[in-house]
């Protein structure tokens, strides 16, 4: 702007209106730059707050849609399945980490909705199994067809990974792997 004023034709100087318009444009650009800086600062503070909140989940259980988790068989293990329609027969097959079926939980007739189940950590003969990773396969007879159902299981949070460039934070769950924090249905059991 100073260079423009120094090099303008003295016989045709820039009008006051044009000069004021340029000043207003400079002021607007500066305001936008300051606004961007403020928004970036707020976003950074928000991400720090989310990271702090997520770190409090380490060592706790969260409920997520999964079929495989690490189980401490010294206590009853509780899970749930989402039954899409009423069924005369609902069951959950339990598989060990090697893929062998170790038990079947017969839940009988159930109405549609959330159906809770409990596994006592034993095999089909009643023998207590070792702690480890187990897979839970929920099924139901719906309209004379065997249908797979989604399971919601508790998993221990081992660590939290912060999102890159404003991305979602992920929880690293024992026996499950990494999932986005938005996939958590509940905290605790």
CSV table of C-alpha atoms in Angstrom, one decimal:
chain,number,residue,atom,x,y,z
A,1,UNK,CA,0.0,0.0,0.0
A,2,UNK,CA,2.9,2.4,0.8
A,3,UNK,CA,4.6,1.4,-2.4
A,4,UNK,CA,1.4,2.1,-4.3
A,5,UNK,CA,1.1,5.6,-2.7
A,6,UNK,CA,4.8,6.4,-3.5
A,7,UNK,CA,4.3,5.3,-7.1
A,8,UNK,CA,0.9,6.8,-7.9
A,9,UNK,CA,0.5,9.5,-10.5
A,10,UNK,CA,0.5,12.9,-8.7
A,11,UNK,CA,-1.9,14.3,-11.2
A,12,UNK,CA,-4.4,11.5,-10.5
A,13,UNK,CA,-4.0,10.6,-6.9
A,14,UNK,CA,-6.0,7.7,-5.4
A,15,UNK,CA,-9.4,8.7,-4.1
A,16,UNK,CA,-10.3,8.8,-0.4
A,17,UNK,CA,-13.0,6.1,-1.0
A,18,UNK,CA,-10.5,3.7,-2.6
A,19,UNK,CA,-8.0,4.3,0.1
A,20,UNK,CA,-10.5,3.7,2.9
A,21,UNK,CA,-11.8,0.5,1.1
A,22,UNK,CA,-8.2,-0.9,1.0
A,23,UNK,CA,-7.7,-0.1,4.7
A,24,UNK,CA,-11.0,-1.9,5.5
A,25,UNK,CA,-9.8,-5.0,3.5
A,26,UNK,CA,-6.6,-5.1,5.4
A,27,UNK,CA,-8.5,-4.8,8.7
A,28,UNK,CA,-10.8,-7.7,7.6
A,29,UNK,CA,-7.9,-9.9,6.6
A,30,UNK,CA,-6.2,-9.3,10.0
A,31,UNK,CA,-9.5,-10.0,11.8
A,32,UNK,CA,-9.9,-13.3,9.9
A,33,UNK,CA,-6.3,-14.3,10.8
A,34,UNK,CA,-6.9,-13.5,14.5
A,35,UNK,CA,-10.1,-15.5,14.4
A,36,UNK,CA,-8.3,-18.5,12.9
A,37,UNK,CA,-5.7,-18.4,15.6
A,38,UNK,CA,-8.4,-18.2,18.3
A,39,UNK,CA,-10.3,-21.2,16.8
A,40,UNK,CA,-7.1,-23.2,16.6
A,41,UNK,CA,-6.4,-22.5,20.2
A,42,UNK,CA,-9.9,-23.5,21.3
A,43,UNK,CA,-9.7,-26.7,19.3
A,44,UNK,CA,-6.3,-27.5,20.8
A,45,UNK,CA,-7.7,-27.0,24.3
A,46,UNK,CA,-10.7,-29.2,23.5
A,47,UNK,CA,-8.5,-32.0,22.2
A,48,UNK,CA,-6.4,-31.8,25.4
A,49,UNK,CA,-9.5,-32.0,27.5
A,50,UNK,CA,-10.8,-35.0,25.5
A,51,UNK,CA,-7.4,-36.7,25.9
A,52,UNK,CA,-7.5,-36.1,29.7
A,53,UNK,CA,-11.0,-37.5,29.9
A,54,UNK,CA,-10.2,-40.5,27.8
A,55,UNK,CA,-7.1,-41.3,29.9
A,56,UNK,CA,-9.4,-41.9,32.9
A,57,UNK,CA,-10.8,-44.9,31.0
A,58,UNK,CA,-7.4,-46.8,31.2
A,59,UNK,CA,-7.9,-49.8,33.4
A,60,UNK,CA,-11.7,-49.6,33.3
A,61,UNK,CA,-14.2,-51.6,31.3
A,62,UNK,CA,-16.2,-50.3,28.4
A,63,UNK,CA,-19.1,-52.0,26.6
A,64,UNK,CA,-18.6,-52.3,22.8
A,65,UNK,CA,-20.1,-54.2,19.9
A,66,UNK,CA,-17.6,-57.1,19.5
A,67,UNK,CA,-17.7,-60.8,19.6
A,68,UNK,CA,-14.2,-61.4,21.0
A,69,UNK,CA,-12.7,-60.2,24.3
A,70,UNK,CA,-10.2,-61.2,27.0
A,71,UNK,CA,-12.1,-62.9,29.9
A,72,UNK,CA,-11.1,-63.4,33.5
A,73,UNK,CA,-12.9,-66.8,34.1
A,74,UNK,CA,-12.5,-66.5,37.9
A,75,UNK,CA,-15.7,-64.4,38.0
A,76,UNK,CA,-19.0,-64.5,36.0
A,77,UNK,CA,-18.7,-62.8,32.6
A,78,UNK,CA,-21.7,-60.7,31.5
A,79,UNK,CA,-22.6,-59.7,28.0
A,80,UNK,CA,-25.6,-58.9,25.9
A,81,UNK,CA,-27.0,-59.4,22.5
A,82,UNK,CA,-29.4,-57.3,20.4
A,83,UNK,CA,-32.3,-59.5,19.4
A,84,UNK,CA,-33.9,-58.0,16.2
A,85,UNK,CA,-37.2,-60.0,16.6
A,86,UNK,CA,-38.8,-62.2,19.2
A,87,UNK,CA,-37.5,-65.8,19.1
A,88,UNK,CA,-38.5,-69.1,20.5
A,89,UNK,CA,-34.8,-70.1,20.9
A,90,UNK,CA,-31.8,-67.9,21.6
A,91,UNK,CA,-28.3,-69.2,22.4
A,92,UNK,CA,-24.7,-68.1,22.6
A,93,UNK,CA,-21.8,-70.3,21.6
A,94,UNK,CA,-18.5,-69.7,23.4
A,95,UNK,CA,-15.2,-70.4,21.6
A,96,UNK,CA,-11.7,-70.4,23.0
A,97,UNK,CA,-8.8,-68.6,21.3
A,98,UNK,CA,-8.0,-71.7,19.2
A,99,UNK,CA,-11.5,-71.6,17.7
A,100,UNK,CA,-12.9,-74.6,19.5
A,101,UNK,CA,-16.4,-74.4,20.9
A,102,UNK,CA,-16.2,-74.8,24.7
A,103,UNK,CA,-19.8,-74.1,25.8
A,104,UNK,CA,-23.2,-73.2,24.7
A,105,UNK,CA,-25.5,-70.8,26.7
A,106,UNK,CA,-29.1,-71.6,26.0
A,107,UNK,CA,-31.2,-68.6,26.7
A,108,UNK,CA,-34.5,-70.1,25.5
A,109,UNK,CA,-37.4,-67.9,24.4
A,110,UNK,CA,-36.8,-64.2,24.3
A,111,UNK,CA,-38.5,-61.0,23.2
A,112,UNK,CA,-36.9,-58.6,20.8
A,113,UNK,CA,-34.5,-56.1,22.3
A,114,UNK,CA,-31.4,-56.3,24.5
A,115,UNK,CA,-31.0,-59.8,26.0
A,116,UNK,CA,-28.4,-60.2,28.8
A,117,UNK,CA,-26.4,-63.4,29.3
A,118,UNK,CA,-23.9,-64.6,31.9
A,119,UNK,CA,-21.1,-67.2,31.4
A,120,UNK,CA,-19.6,-68.7,34.5
A,121,UNK,CA,-16.2,-69.4,32.8
A,122,UNK,CA,-16.7,-73.2,32.5
A,123,UNK,CA,-16.8,-75.6,29.6
A,124,UNK,CA,-19.8,-77.7,28.7
A,125,UNK,CA,-18.9,-80.3,31.3
A,126,UNK,CA,-18.7,-77.7,34.1
A,127,UNK,CA,-14.8,-77.6,34.2
A,128,UNK,CA,-13.4,-74.1,35.0
A,129,UNK,CA,-11.5,-72.8,32.0
A,130,UNK,CA,-8.3,-70.6,32.1
A,131,UNK,CA,-8.5,-66.9,31.6
A,132,UNK,CA,-7.9,-65.8,28.0
A,133,UNK,CA,-9.5,-64.5,24.8
A,134,UNK,CA,-12.9,-66.0,24.0
A,135,UNK,CA,-15.4,-65.4,21.2
A,136,UNK,CA,-19.1,-65.2,21.7
A,137,UNK,CA,-21.4,-66.1,18.8
A,138,UNK,CA,-25.0,-65.2,19.5
A,139,UNK,CA,-27.7,-66.8,17.4
A,140,UNK,CA,-31.5,-67.0,17.4
A,141,UNK,CA,-34.3,-68.8,15.5
A,142,UNK,CA,-36.1,-66.0,13.7
A,143,UNK,CA,-38.9,-66.9,11.3
A,144,UNK,CA,-37.7,-70.5,11.2
A,145,UNK,CA,-34.2,-69.3,10.2
A,146,UNK,CA,-31.0,-69.4,12.4
A,147,UNK,CA,-29.8,-65.8,12.5
A,148,UNK,CA,-26.6,-64.3,13.9
A,149,UNK,CA,-27.0,-61.5,16.4
A,150,UNK,CA,-24.6,-58.8,17.4
A,151,UNK,CA,-23.1,-59.0,20.9
A,152,UNK,CA,-22.1,-56.2,23.2
A,153,UNK,CA,-19.3,-57.2,25.5
A,154,UNK,CA,-17.2,-55.6,28.2
A,155,UNK,CA,-13.5,-55.1,27.5
A,156,UNK,CA,-10.7,-53.6,29.5
A,157,UNK,CA,-9.1,-50.4,28.3
A,158,UNK,CA,-5.3,-50.9,28.1
A,159,UNK,CA,-4.4,-47.5,26.6
A,160,UNK,CA,-5.7,-44.5,24.6
A,161,UNK,CA,-4.3,-43.3,21.3
A,162,UNK,CA,-4.7,-39.6,20.6
A,163,UNK,CA,-6.3,-38.7,17.2
A,164,UNK,CA,-4.0,-37.2,14.5
A,165,UNK,CA,-4.9,-33.8,13.2
A,166,UNK,CA,-8.2,-33.6,15.0
A,167,UNK,CA,-9.1,-37.2,14.3
A,168,UNK,CA,-11.0,-39.4,16.7
A,169,UNK,CA,-9.2,-40.9,19.7
A,170,UNK,CA,-9.0,-44.7,19.8
A,171,UNK,CA,-9.2,-47.0,22.8
A,172,UNK,CA,-6.9,-50.0,22.8
A,173,UNK,CA,-8.9,-52.8,24.3
A,174,UNK,CA,-7.7,-56.1,25.7
A,175,UNK,CA,-8.6,-59.0,23.4
A,176,UNK,CA,-10.4,-56.6,21.0
A,177,UNK,CA,-7.8,-54.2,19.5
A,178,UNK,CA,-8.3,-50.6,18.7
A,179,UNK,CA,-11.7,-49.0,18.4
A,180,UNK,CA,-12.8,-45.4,18.0
A,181,UNK,CA,-14.0,-43.8,21.2
A,182,UNK,CA,-17.4,-43.0,19.6
A,183,UNK,CA,-18.0,-46.8,19.4
A,184,UNK,CA,-18.2,-47.1,23.2
A,185,UNK,CA,-21.8,-47.8,24.3
A,186,UNK,CA,-21.2,-47.6,28.1
A,187,UNK,CA,-18.4,-47.3,30.7
A,188,UNK,CA,-18.3,-49.9,33.4
A,189,UNK,CA,-20.4,-53.0,33.9
